[in-house]
């Protein structure tokens, strides 16, 4: 059964559209379960119906004709109860509802299981038997397991089919996809799909103008590859046995075979570019082999894909040489995962948005995007990448939605919003050099988070009163090795000088979690609970001390330096980090560098530190609350996992209580407390942080003036009243609603969209 399950899922995943996927499902399930009928109903919410979409066993003419009201019959029962319905004699069941278009009297045994994805019913998978028969527990769990696995394939296929329709009737269908907000804002532009050269399956389709030239390009690549393989085979003659060299012969044979090459050429002649045609052809052949029963032949699929990769690399090298990448005026960069280098390749003035299947708001690209004010939606699991290049796309980083090919009305609507947003930003410019002070005279400092030199310069020019969090690891990520002490010192010096006399809090390396360095891989099952932040630094004192010395060197010339330790979990870690800092300082003095010990801060990110804050605070000058990680660890919600993204909310009463407690205790100790996670830039949350008495907020620069506007509009006394009120609420949702209503009341409705 397990084998049957794996095969069915594999085949369905390779289907080209929903119809093909569903036909495959019914055929394969019917045979695997030795049933007389297998059918799939899909739920059409717009009409409130379950529609028969595929069947093996009932007359094909009824497909699309049989429509059941939601909740109707045994099918409706399985969907509404969200559980399997397993009945020995269906016509006798009280919920049985005969359907006029089909004569179901000959069928008795009935098993229907709902297909559910993310709490939503997509349809029902049904098997029927002529004989009276209750399906066994094993059969039931087989179908349940299959339905769960198929749920994601089906919605994927569904989207592909919508796109097929989109192709035929360009303006008729708009596709909405959901992801996780990674950088707020709105962007409208043209999709440019990027893909790692290492992955054939993510190569998009693209139309070519000169098909014959593309044909010639493909032929050249094949000829060159054939030559290379023959050369390799010859070179290996002395080293490999003829058996081992057979692979080269197989490759050479495939490259000379008509089927493979002609298949790709036909696709190119139909208008696709060579890499897209290659991907489709290789997939087709690899699938044929994968479906074979003989394990040896199945294994050949991998060879075919490998050969495809070789050809792809050749084609793409040629591509880059030919023209370099062309970016439209308003580029929406899309990909399976967008790399930092792909991001940096697009001229910033042309980049209007980012969308990807993987990645989240905590990825480096997201941090870069936020710093530069570019909207991003990541975690769009259903993104049909190969079909999107060149399409018009709206990236809505406020609602985490991506709209592909918006209708003219929607387009107008979005353009209006983009314009409103630009107007809001222009209007806010006049606040740049005004202090963040409430109408009743309470002063708060607003700092920016940074990690690249570009965001530091922008922060200075936009009225940030300091850099509250400098994510030093970004510099490490942009390299292919650890930077030396001198290189680091030069970078830090540049940052400190650019912001002087305003303070800059350089955070020591915070790698691990979702931020591995390409040249220092950390492979763990549970990376967020693993070797990250200060834990790495303390275990690698060589790397840590180099960084501390570089920071102190920079600080010796610029007194605006502060140092911040991330991910502290226990007192001994802080003590060790401080000891290494003292050692680094002493060594520099010995070397004749006039280093001074800077202000040192501790990040509160791990719940354990809440309960030891009284002890910890005595050892440092200030505390910075990293609300991103604190929320993740308090709520046990992976901040990068789109499945649980709805649960991730800094307005959760437990997070608010934790922050309020820390603020009180830190102030009692006479120290300063700031918040540098994303909550600081969320107007609703910032209103509460203001009321709690947080001294500084440090945020993505894009939100700074908006938060300043809020602070200059709402009196502290009102914020405090609100805080007292919402601290009695039980859930995050009503808290946000209440705060938004107050923002609205003060004419700050324009800010609401930038909240969670
Ligand atoms: C945080 O965790 O809130 C924080 C500011 O650090 P980072 O987002 O870089 O983990
Ligand atoms: Mg953190």
XYZ file of C-alpha atoms and ligand atoms in Angstrom:
767
model
C 0.000 0.000 0.000
C 2.813 2.372 0.933
C 4.449 1.809 -2.411
C 1.151 2.420 -4.216
C 0.713 5.608 -2.230
C 4.153 6.923 -3.098
C 3.672 6.192 -6.774
C 0.275 7.827 -6.987
C 1.495 10.990 -5.294
C 4.547 11.095 -7.539
C 2.472 10.728 -10.688
C -0.054 13.305 -9.623
C 2.692 15.778 -8.834
C 4.013 15.379 -12.346
C 0.592 16.019 -13.946
C 0.324 19.071 -16.161
C -3.088 20.247 -15.104
C -5.944 19.591 -12.743
C -7.891 17.346 -15.149
C -4.890 15.158 -15.752
C -4.126 14.991 -12.042
C -7.677 14.017 -11.127
C -7.972 11.407 -13.875
C -4.775 9.844 -12.633
C -6.027 9.809 -9.064
C -9.319 8.056 -9.799
C -7.741 5.510 -12.101
C -4.884 4.612 -9.776
C -6.951 4.586 -6.574
C -9.657 2.424 -8.107
C -7.095 -0.136 -9.138
C -5.054 0.008 -5.913
C -8.181 -0.508 -3.786
C -9.851 -2.991 -6.134
C -12.957 -0.818 -6.054
C -15.678 -0.565 -8.678
C -15.748 3.226 -8.744
C -13.431 5.997 -7.706
C -14.532 9.615 -8.063
C -13.368 13.035 -6.983
C -15.653 15.916 -6.164
C -14.151 19.382 -5.886
C -15.739 22.107 -3.812
C -16.914 25.165 -5.703
C -17.412 27.735 -2.948
C -18.685 30.429 -5.276
C -21.729 28.279 -6.043
C -21.874 26.359 -2.797
C -21.501 23.008 -4.542
C -19.404 19.870 -4.716
C -18.785 19.200 -8.403
C -17.927 15.763 -9.778
C -14.631 16.413 -11.509
C -13.344 12.948 -12.346
C -14.490 9.380 -12.164
C -13.393 5.913 -13.075
C -16.426 3.655 -12.958
C -19.303 6.070 -13.527
C -20.174 7.159 -17.089
C -17.703 9.870 -18.216
C -20.572 12.077 -19.447
C -21.586 12.889 -15.867
C -18.291 14.605 -15.103
C -19.000 18.295 -14.542
C -22.748 17.544 -14.568
C -23.224 16.090 -11.120
C -23.357 18.917 -8.613
C -24.266 18.413 -4.980
C -25.191 21.195 -2.613
C -22.701 21.603 0.229
C -23.630 19.078 2.874
C -25.762 16.997 0.465
C -25.553 13.212 0.555
C -22.772 11.067 1.932
C -20.254 13.127 -0.030
C -21.472 16.319 1.615
C -21.391 14.572 4.978
C -17.709 13.663 4.609
C -16.912 17.269 3.680
C -18.977 18.954 6.392
C -17.856 16.631 9.157
C -14.270 16.757 7.909
C -13.948 13.024 8.514
C -14.244 9.792 6.532
C -17.672 8.305 5.906
C -17.441 4.527 5.608
C -20.785 2.850 4.965
C -21.562 -0.779 4.161
C -24.825 -0.115 2.376
C -25.057 3.447 1.167
C -28.699 3.553 -0.049
C -29.836 2.628 3.444
C -27.942 5.440 5.143
C -30.163 8.350 6.256
C -27.876 10.877 4.609
C -27.929 9.058 1.245
C -29.285 11.302 -1.479
C -29.873 9.786 -4.917
C -28.513 11.815 -7.814
C -30.729 11.942 -10.872
C -27.886 11.932 -13.402
C -26.397 8.680 -12.139
C -27.915 5.437 -11.227
C -26.129 4.552 -8.018
C -28.425 1.711 -7.054
C -25.935 -0.973 -8.027
C -23.373 0.431 -5.555
C -23.468 -0.311 -1.862
C -20.085 -0.050 -0.205
C -19.116 3.629 0.141
C -16.023 5.295 1.499
C -15.602 9.060 1.167
C -12.732 11.057 2.646
C -12.460 14.840 2.650
C -9.519 16.531 0.939
C -8.456 19.322 3.253
C -5.724 21.879 2.922
C -5.035 24.379 5.677
C -8.438 23.926 7.304
C -10.232 24.367 3.976
C -12.154 21.598 2.277
C -11.017 21.225 -1.320
C -13.229 18.265 -2.151
C -13.995 14.631 -1.426
C -12.326 11.470 -2.666
C -14.720 8.543 -2.942
C -14.538 4.823 -3.623
C -17.621 2.678 -4.160
C -18.250 -1.038 -4.378
C -21.116 -2.969 -5.905
C -21.223 -5.423 -3.038
C -22.245 -4.493 0.460
C -18.934 -3.902 2.080
C -17.492 -1.862 4.852
C -13.988 -0.824 3.833
C -11.307 -2.040 6.207
C -9.494 0.185 8.668
C -6.348 -0.176 6.532
C -8.213 0.866 3.379
C -9.712 3.825 5.160
C -6.368 5.028 6.438
C -4.820 4.500 2.989
C -7.415 6.815 1.479
C -7.084 9.357 4.295
C -3.292 9.420 3.908
C -3.596 9.760 0.170
C -6.132 12.593 0.430
C -3.859 14.472 2.838
C -0.903 14.123 0.508
C -2.930 14.977 -2.547
C -4.344 18.116 -1.020
C -1.250 20.133 -1.821
C -0.820 18.590 -5.279
C -4.407 19.309 -6.127
C -4.304 22.939 -5.254
C -1.064 23.258 -7.180
C -2.640 21.654 -10.205
C -5.709 23.817 -9.788
C -3.608 26.918 -10.039
C -1.867 25.632 -13.097
C -5.215 25.085 -14.693
C -6.339 28.582 -13.849
C -3.252 29.757 -15.624
C -4.118 27.686 -18.659
C -7.378 29.536 -18.821
C -5.487 32.737 -18.291
C -3.428 31.975 -21.380
C -6.497 31.562 -23.503
C -8.334 34.594 -22.252
C -5.665 36.930 -21.084
C -7.775 39.296 -19.009
C -10.456 36.987 -17.786
C -8.717 35.396 -14.854
C -6.840 37.005 -12.022
C -4.984 34.764 -9.703
C -4.521 35.488 -6.020
C -1.898 33.653 -4.025
C -1.072 33.939 -0.391
C 2.256 33.872 1.346
C 3.853 35.402 4.364
C 4.546 39.087 4.526
C 8.258 39.583 4.408
C 8.511 43.285 3.727
C 5.565 45.657 3.850
C 4.549 47.843 0.953
C 2.872 47.609 -2.429
C 4.528 47.023 -5.765
C 3.194 46.569 -9.261
C 5.364 45.408 -12.114
C 6.495 42.692 -14.468
C 7.590 39.277 -13.214
C 11.177 38.253 -13.797
C 11.660 34.654 -12.708
C 15.122 33.875 -11.431
C 16.297 30.392 -10.715
C 19.438 28.778 -9.442
C 21.409 27.357 -12.345
C 21.571 24.181 -10.314
C 17.848 23.468 -10.705
C 16.317 22.391 -13.941
C 12.764 22.137 -12.623
C 12.539 25.814 -11.793
C 13.472 27.028 -15.274
C 10.531 29.118 -16.494
C 8.945 29.119 -19.933
C 9.688 32.207 -22.004
C 8.601 33.227 -25.465
C 11.365 33.807 -28.009
C 11.175 36.169 -30.936
C 13.680 34.428 -33.197
C 12.868 30.736 -33.030
C 15.407 29.666 -35.613
C 18.200 31.342 -33.728
C 17.066 29.546 -30.569
C 17.069 26.260 -32.506
C 20.621 26.951 -33.626
C 21.636 27.792 -30.046
C 20.211 24.539 -28.764
C 21.886 22.504 -31.507
C 25.203 24.134 -30.698
C 24.825 23.284 -27.000
C 23.996 19.646 -27.828
C 26.953 19.363 -30.189
C 29.309 20.894 -27.630
C 28.034 18.590 -24.881
C 28.393 15.537 -27.102
C 31.973 16.496 -27.833
C 32.662 17.025 -24.153
C 31.190 13.657 -23.195
C 33.254 11.854 -25.793
C 36.341 13.638 -24.551
C 35.562 12.691 -20.958
C 34.884 9.103 -21.907
C 38.235 8.914 -23.659
C 40.065 10.458 -20.750
C 38.474 7.967 -18.369
C 39.465 5.004 -20.502
C 42.460 4.211 -18.399
C 40.789 4.993 -15.081
C 37.375 3.397 -15.352
C 36.194 -0.031 -16.350
C 34.079 -0.251 -19.513
C 31.068 -0.923 -17.249
C 31.590 2.314 -15.391
C 32.176 4.185 -18.595
C 28.832 2.969 -19.920
C 27.258 6.088 -18.477
C 29.114 8.247 -20.980
C 27.916 6.028 -23.809
C 24.380 6.308 -22.501
C 24.650 10.107 -22.407
C 26.119 10.201 -25.891
C 23.317 7.968 -27.109
C 20.662 10.168 -25.565
C 22.211 13.258 -27.094
C 22.252 11.680 -30.517
C 18.772 10.228 -30.077
C 16.092 11.844 -32.090
C 13.451 11.610 -29.423
C 15.168 13.783 -26.856
C 16.653 16.369 -29.164
C 13.666 16.497 -31.492
C 11.320 16.816 -28.528
C 13.143 19.933 -27.378
C 13.457 21.333 -30.897
C 9.715 20.976 -31.445
C 9.026 22.919 -28.301
C 11.438 25.644 -29.368
C 9.753 25.837 -32.775
C 6.452 26.260 -30.926
C 7.892 29.424 -29.371
C 9.545 28.441 -26.065
C 13.142 29.408 -25.316
C 15.731 26.649 -25.277
C 16.084 26.220 -21.470
C 12.281 26.007 -21.059
C 11.975 23.528 -23.930
C 14.795 21.490 -22.432
C 13.143 21.387 -19.003
C 9.816 20.177 -20.422
C 11.458 17.509 -22.591
C 13.731 16.201 -19.861
C 10.799 16.039 -17.425
C 8.753 14.089 -19.936
C 11.508 11.521 -20.516
C 12.526 11.238 -16.900
C 8.897 10.567 -15.955
C 8.613 7.769 -18.509
C 11.600 6.065 -16.910
C 10.407 6.720 -13.388
C 7.144 4.947 -14.107
C 8.878 1.771 -15.251
C 8.715 -1.205 -12.936
C 12.313 -2.239 -13.327
C 14.374 -0.487 -10.615
C 17.382 -0.269 -12.945
C 15.382 1.559 -15.593
C 13.790 3.764 -12.936
C 17.278 4.825 -11.931
C 17.944 6.080 -15.481
C 15.585 8.990 -14.805
C 18.304 10.526 -12.661
C 20.781 10.218 -15.541
C 18.392 11.971 -17.867
C 17.955 14.805 -15.399
C 21.697 15.024 -14.911
C 22.205 15.290 -18.631
C 19.521 17.979 -18.703
C 21.461 19.915 -16.091
C 24.647 19.740 -18.118
C 22.880 21.100 -21.163
C 21.158 23.755 -19.113
C 24.431 25.061 -17.726
C 25.798 25.276 -21.234
C 22.748 27.146 -22.501
C 22.758 29.574 -19.619
C 26.438 30.368 -19.854
C 25.768 31.281 -23.462
C 22.725 33.295 -22.376
C 24.693 35.387 -19.920
C 27.410 36.048 -22.421
C 24.843 36.988 -25.038
C 22.914 39.695 -23.319
C 23.197 39.730 -19.563
C 19.899 39.817 -17.706
C 17.429 42.423 -18.817
C 15.300 43.961 -16.102
C 12.091 45.836 -16.895
C 11.562 49.293 -15.408
C 9.416 47.826 -12.621
C 10.771 44.371 -11.939
C 9.042 41.907 -9.650
C 11.731 39.362 -8.887
C 10.341 35.857 -8.430
C 11.951 32.550 -7.666
C 11.879 29.358 -5.702
C 14.162 31.154 -3.311
C 15.768 34.508 -4.017
C 19.437 34.726 -3.214
C 21.207 37.815 -1.950
C 23.296 37.990 -5.114
C 20.219 37.751 -7.361
C 18.674 40.550 -5.370
C 21.743 42.736 -5.623
C 21.993 42.182 -9.371
C 18.836 44.181 -10.101
C 19.388 47.951 -10.191
C 17.537 49.106 -7.033
C 15.539 51.765 -8.896
C 14.046 49.002 -11.050
C 13.112 46.632 -8.250
C 9.390 46.881 -7.431
C 8.848 43.706 -5.422
C 9.945 40.220 -4.461
C 7.991 36.969 -4.398
C 9.244 33.485 -3.629
C 8.115 29.994 -2.719
C 10.524 29.594 0.171
C 12.017 32.140 2.503
C 10.354 34.333 5.055
C 10.481 37.708 6.642
C 13.554 36.773 8.604
C 15.667 35.830 5.599
C 18.491 38.089 4.610
C 16.826 39.107 1.415
C 13.772 40.153 3.416
C 15.917 42.244 5.713
C 17.575 43.883 2.728
C 14.206 44.479 1.087
C 12.787 46.072 4.208
C 15.828 48.281 4.543
C 15.345 49.540 0.997
C 11.540 49.763 1.210
C 10.839 47.043 -1.372
C 7.686 44.974 -0.731
C 8.158 41.225 -0.464
C 5.889 38.231 -0.029
C 7.630 34.928 0.590
C 6.343 31.463 1.435
C 3.956 31.465 -1.545
C 3.922 27.691 -1.712
C 1.672 27.497 -4.761
C 3.640 29.812 -6.978
C 3.574 28.274 -10.487
C 6.946 29.708 -11.407
C 7.388 28.244 -14.848
C 4.282 30.098 -16.051
C 4.887 33.536 -14.686
C 7.747 35.201 -16.483
C 6.679 38.481 -18.064
C 3.239 38.626 -16.427
C 1.928 41.636 -14.621
C 2.043 41.116 -10.873
C 1.003 43.036 -7.794
C 2.922 42.362 -4.595
C 0.904 43.362 -1.570
C 3.264 43.165 1.363
C 0.537 44.430 3.710
C -1.843 41.535 3.255
C 0.796 38.991 2.127
C -1.022 38.547 -1.151
C 0.277 38.309 -4.677
C -2.078 39.120 -7.500
C -1.124 37.769 -10.901
C -2.542 39.479 -13.929
C -4.884 41.859 -12.104
C -8.106 42.834 -13.860
C -8.226 46.467 -15.088
C -10.366 47.460 -12.090
C -8.063 45.787 -9.604
C -5.078 47.284 -11.303
C -6.564 50.761 -10.953
C -7.305 50.061 -7.327
C -3.736 48.977 -6.623
C -2.279 51.894 -8.546
C -4.375 54.197 -6.394
C -3.034 52.556 -3.255
C 0.557 52.775 -4.507
C 0.014 56.466 -5.199
C -1.601 57.021 -1.790
C 1.354 55.358 -0.187
C 3.815 57.510 -2.117
C 1.814 60.559 -1.076
C 1.910 59.464 2.549
C 5.693 59.066 2.352
C 6.080 62.486 0.717
C 3.863 64.022 3.372
C 5.951 62.442 6.095
C 9.215 63.836 4.783
C 8.653 67.061 6.692
C 8.854 65.098 9.939
C 12.392 63.988 9.180
C 14.140 66.428 11.423
C 11.445 66.864 14.069
C 11.704 64.983 17.368
C 9.475 62.006 18.226
C 7.537 63.701 20.989
C 3.938 63.099 22.018
C 1.470 66.027 22.145
C 1.728 65.834 25.970
C 5.494 66.151 25.886
C 6.867 62.615 26.220
C 10.055 62.116 24.227
C 11.049 58.825 22.629
C 14.094 58.071 20.514
C 13.598 56.467 17.126
C 16.470 54.475 15.699
C 16.861 52.417 12.552
C 17.925 48.811 12.067
C 20.646 48.318 9.480
C 23.070 45.804 8.101
C 24.405 47.261 4.883
C 26.104 50.555 4.348
C 23.257 51.703 2.080
C 20.726 51.486 4.910
C 23.017 53.335 7.308
C 23.355 56.267 4.934
C 19.599 56.278 4.309
C 18.937 56.161 8.070
C 21.127 59.196 8.624
C 19.395 61.109 5.827
C 15.919 60.253 7.106
C 16.237 61.503 10.624
C 17.061 58.292 12.515
C 18.579 59.207 15.856
C 20.920 56.265 15.779
C 21.271 52.670 14.640
C 19.635 50.619 17.368
C 20.568 47.340 15.753
C 23.342 46.790 13.251
C 23.065 43.178 12.055
C 26.766 42.520 11.598
C 26.174 39.066 10.122
C 24.952 40.578 6.849
C 28.485 41.682 6.041
C 29.619 38.137 6.706
C 26.934 36.744 4.415
C 27.969 38.841 1.469
C 31.429 37.281 1.424
C 32.876 33.911 0.695
C 35.058 33.745 3.817
C 35.244 35.273 7.278
C 36.304 38.912 6.961
C 39.594 39.790 8.628
C 39.904 42.073 11.676
C 41.071 44.923 9.437
C 38.233 44.463 6.959
C 35.675 44.382 9.726
C 37.171 47.370 11.512
C 37.011 49.390 8.283
C 33.340 48.485 7.781
C 32.371 49.331 11.361
C 34.338 52.553 11.240
C 32.482 53.624 8.115
C 29.147 52.939 9.785
C 30.100 54.719 13.006
C 31.431 57.738 11.148
C 28.361 57.972 8.924
C 26.065 58.153 11.956
C 28.258 60.204 14.289
C 27.491 61.647 16.773
C 24.419 59.381 16.962
C 24.911 56.014 18.674
C 25.333 52.802 16.691
C 24.713 49.445 18.379
C 26.818 46.861 16.627
C 25.388 43.450 17.316
C 27.910 40.642 17.421
C 27.526 37.835 14.933
C 24.068 36.262 14.983
C 24.447 33.324 12.624
C 22.754 29.952 12.805
C 18.973 29.566 12.857
C 17.997 30.562 9.355
C 21.206 32.481 8.785
C 23.987 30.064 7.963
C 27.077 31.400 6.305
C 27.785 29.786 2.941
C 31.357 29.082 4.040
C 30.494 27.918 7.559
C 27.585 25.497 7.171
C 25.651 24.515 10.269
C 23.414 21.540 9.602
C 20.933 20.836 12.352
C 17.514 19.292 12.695
C 16.216 22.112 14.791
C 18.352 25.128 13.970
C 16.351 27.747 15.876
C 16.892 25.746 19.042
C 20.439 24.955 18.093
C 23.800 26.518 17.606
C 23.067 30.157 16.940
C 23.918 33.682 18.022
C 26.124 34.014 21.074
C 26.394 30.215 21.369
C 28.431 30.077 18.161
C 30.493 33.083 19.180
C 31.403 31.612 22.581
C 32.306 28.260 21.047
C 34.469 29.974 18.425
C 36.387 32.532 20.484
C 38.791 33.021 17.566
C 36.011 34.383 15.365
C 34.327 36.203 18.237
C 37.427 37.946 19.542
C 38.410 39.016 16.042
C 35.021 40.655 15.723
C 35.171 42.269 19.161
C 38.646 43.648 18.466
C 37.459 45.030 15.126
C 34.524 46.727 16.846
C 36.738 48.191 19.577
C 39.263 49.391 17.007
C 36.510 51.234 15.165
C 35.254 52.558 18.495
C 38.661 53.899 19.443
C 38.196 56.560 16.792
C 34.426 56.935 17.146
C 32.909 57.196 20.608
C 29.381 56.494 19.345
C 29.978 52.715 19.452
C 27.744 50.365 21.433
C 27.918 46.559 21.442
C 24.972 44.225 21.658
C 25.011 40.478 22.421
C 22.302 38.359 20.735
C 20.526 35.211 21.965
C 21.744 35.265 25.550
C 20.095 32.422 27.471
C 21.924 32.312 30.769
C 23.988 34.502 33.052
C 27.195 32.576 32.420
C 26.957 33.252 28.692
C 26.748 36.969 29.306
C 29.620 36.776 31.780
C 31.775 34.878 29.270
C 30.962 37.300 26.470
C 31.890 40.237 28.722
C 35.098 38.513 29.731
C 36.092 38.032 26.089
C 35.271 41.680 25.459
C 37.552 42.679 28.346
C 40.299 40.444 26.973
C 39.960 41.934 23.494
C 40.134 45.398 25.026
C 43.250 44.559 27.067
C 44.983 43.054 24.023
C 44.334 46.170 21.994
C 45.738 48.359 24.740
C 48.820 46.142 24.808
C 49.121 46.668 21.058
C 49.006 50.395 21.603
C 45.470 50.929 20.264
C 43.667 53.488 22.465
C 40.510 51.383 22.760
C 37.801 52.295 25.275
C 35.131 49.961 26.610
C 31.877 50.962 24.957
C 28.302 50.759 26.235
C 27.256 47.132 26.229
C 23.758 45.783 25.819
C 22.007 42.480 26.111
C 19.295 41.290 23.751
C 16.252 39.806 25.405
C 15.162 37.182 22.904
C 14.966 33.962 24.904
C 12.161 33.610 27.495
C 14.659 32.433 30.140
C 16.143 35.928 30.281
C 12.805 37.385 31.377
C 13.044 35.512 34.650
C 16.696 36.375 35.212
C 16.519 39.930 34.042
C 17.312 41.363 37.502
C 20.645 39.542 37.562
C 21.480 40.072 33.921
C 20.765 43.783 33.865
C 23.336 44.500 36.565
C 26.091 43.363 34.206
C 25.261 45.625 31.251
C 24.323 49.196 30.384
C 21.088 48.573 28.542
C 18.655 45.978 27.223
C 17.306 45.659 23.739
C 14.243 43.478 23.304
C 14.461 41.366 20.163
C 10.727 40.904 19.813
C 11.067 38.778 16.666
C 12.783 35.949 18.460
C 11.099 36.599 21.781
C 7.698 36.136 20.106
C 8.915 33.017 18.316
C 10.187 31.381 21.494
C 7.365 32.500 23.792
C 4.676 31.298 21.428
C 6.597 28.274 20.123
C 5.924 29.478 16.590
C 8.703 29.229 14.019
C 8.977 32.776 12.707
C 9.817 31.416 9.244
C 7.084 28.849 8.841
C 4.213 30.083 6.722
C 1.899 27.367 8.037
C 1.872 28.846 11.497
C 2.389 32.451 10.480
C -1.110 33.361 11.666
C -0.146 32.336 15.186
C 2.919 34.539 15.175
C 1.800 37.839 16.656
C 3.653 40.210 18.947
C 0.313 41.435 20.267
C -0.308 38.065 21.916
C -1.108 38.978 25.553
C 1.762 36.786 26.794
C 4.287 38.691 24.682
C 2.905 42.020 25.857
C 3.082 40.960 29.494
C 6.641 39.748 29.058
C 7.710 43.041 27.520
C 5.952 45.091 30.162
C 7.659 43.086 32.884
C 11.098 43.571 31.331
C 10.576 47.308 30.912
C 9.565 47.660 34.562
C 12.482 45.615 35.902
C 15.086 47.298 33.689
C 13.863 50.741 34.712
C 13.909 49.737 38.369
C 17.590 48.934 37.899
C 18.073 52.407 36.440
C 18.957 51.148 32.966
C 17.598 51.880 29.532
C 15.412 49.561 27.466
C 14.720 49.552 23.750
C 12.811 47.317 21.344
C 14.530 46.447 18.091
C 12.297 43.724 16.654
C 9.625 44.316 14.039
C 7.077 45.270 16.721
C 8.831 48.614 17.016
C 7.798 49.454 13.449
C 4.213 48.189 13.776
C 2.077 51.242 14.677
C -0.398 49.323 16.848
C 2.368 47.587 18.799
C 4.487 50.746 18.991
C 1.576 52.552 20.636
C 1.688 50.022 23.475
C 5.484 50.111 23.692
C 5.265 53.870 24.029
C 2.753 53.454 26.849
C 4.950 50.903 28.599
C 7.712 53.480 28.758
C 10.205 51.907 26.347
C 13.010 54.436 25.872
C 13.902 53.714 22.264
C 12.360 52.003 19.298
C 14.618 50.693 16.563
C 12.972 49.582 13.337
C 13.221 49.088 9.592
C 13.808 52.525 8.204
C 10.711 52.333 5.986
C 8.486 52.565 9.085
C 10.361 55.223 10.993
C 8.548 58.336 9.838
C 5.187 56.618 10.102
C 5.873 55.735 13.719
C 7.081 59.281 14.341
C 3.807 60.596 12.955
C 1.896 58.323 15.303
C 3.930 59.433 18.318
C 3.513 63.087 17.482
C -0.256 62.617 17.191
C -1.385 60.455 20.123
C -0.811 61.700 23.680
C 1.053 59.401 26.041
C -1.843 59.591 28.501
C -4.198 58.155 25.874
C -1.724 55.408 25.003
C -1.469 54.497 28.691
C -5.248 54.302 29.052
C -5.341 51.998 26.089
C -2.580 49.832 27.475
C -4.474 49.360 30.731
C -7.566 48.480 28.740
C -6.059 45.957 26.322
C -3.935 44.204 28.927
C -7.225 42.656 30.085
C -7.958 41.215 26.638
C -7.457 37.516 26.127
C -6.358 37.323 22.505
C -4.240 39.213 19.993
C -7.049 39.730 17.454
C -9.273 41.977 19.602
C -6.202 43.870 20.833
C -5.233 44.742 17.282
C -8.794 45.709 16.418
C -9.001 48.034 19.394
C -5.648 49.656 18.640
C -6.533 50.094 14.988
C -9.787 51.786 15.919
C -7.842 54.299 17.992
C -5.331 54.918 15.186
C -8.301 55.559 12.946
C -9.873 57.905 15.467
C -6.724 60.063 15.367
C -6.735 60.188 11.562
C -3.908 57.653 11.349
C -5.932 55.096 9.395
C -3.282 55.220 6.668
C -0.916 53.467 9.073
C -3.157 50.541 9.860
C -2.141 48.637 6.773
C 1.465 48.574 7.882
C 0.622 46.504 10.971
C 0.882 42.717 11.038
C 14.841 40.017 16.977
O 14.953 38.807 17.159
O 13.843 40.677 17.309
C 15.927 40.766 16.335
C 15.883 42.077 16.230
O 16.937 40.050 15.801
P 16.843 39.305 14.388
O 15.548 39.690 13.742
O 18.020 39.743 13.594
O 16.896 37.879 14.798
Mg 16.861 37.854 16.939
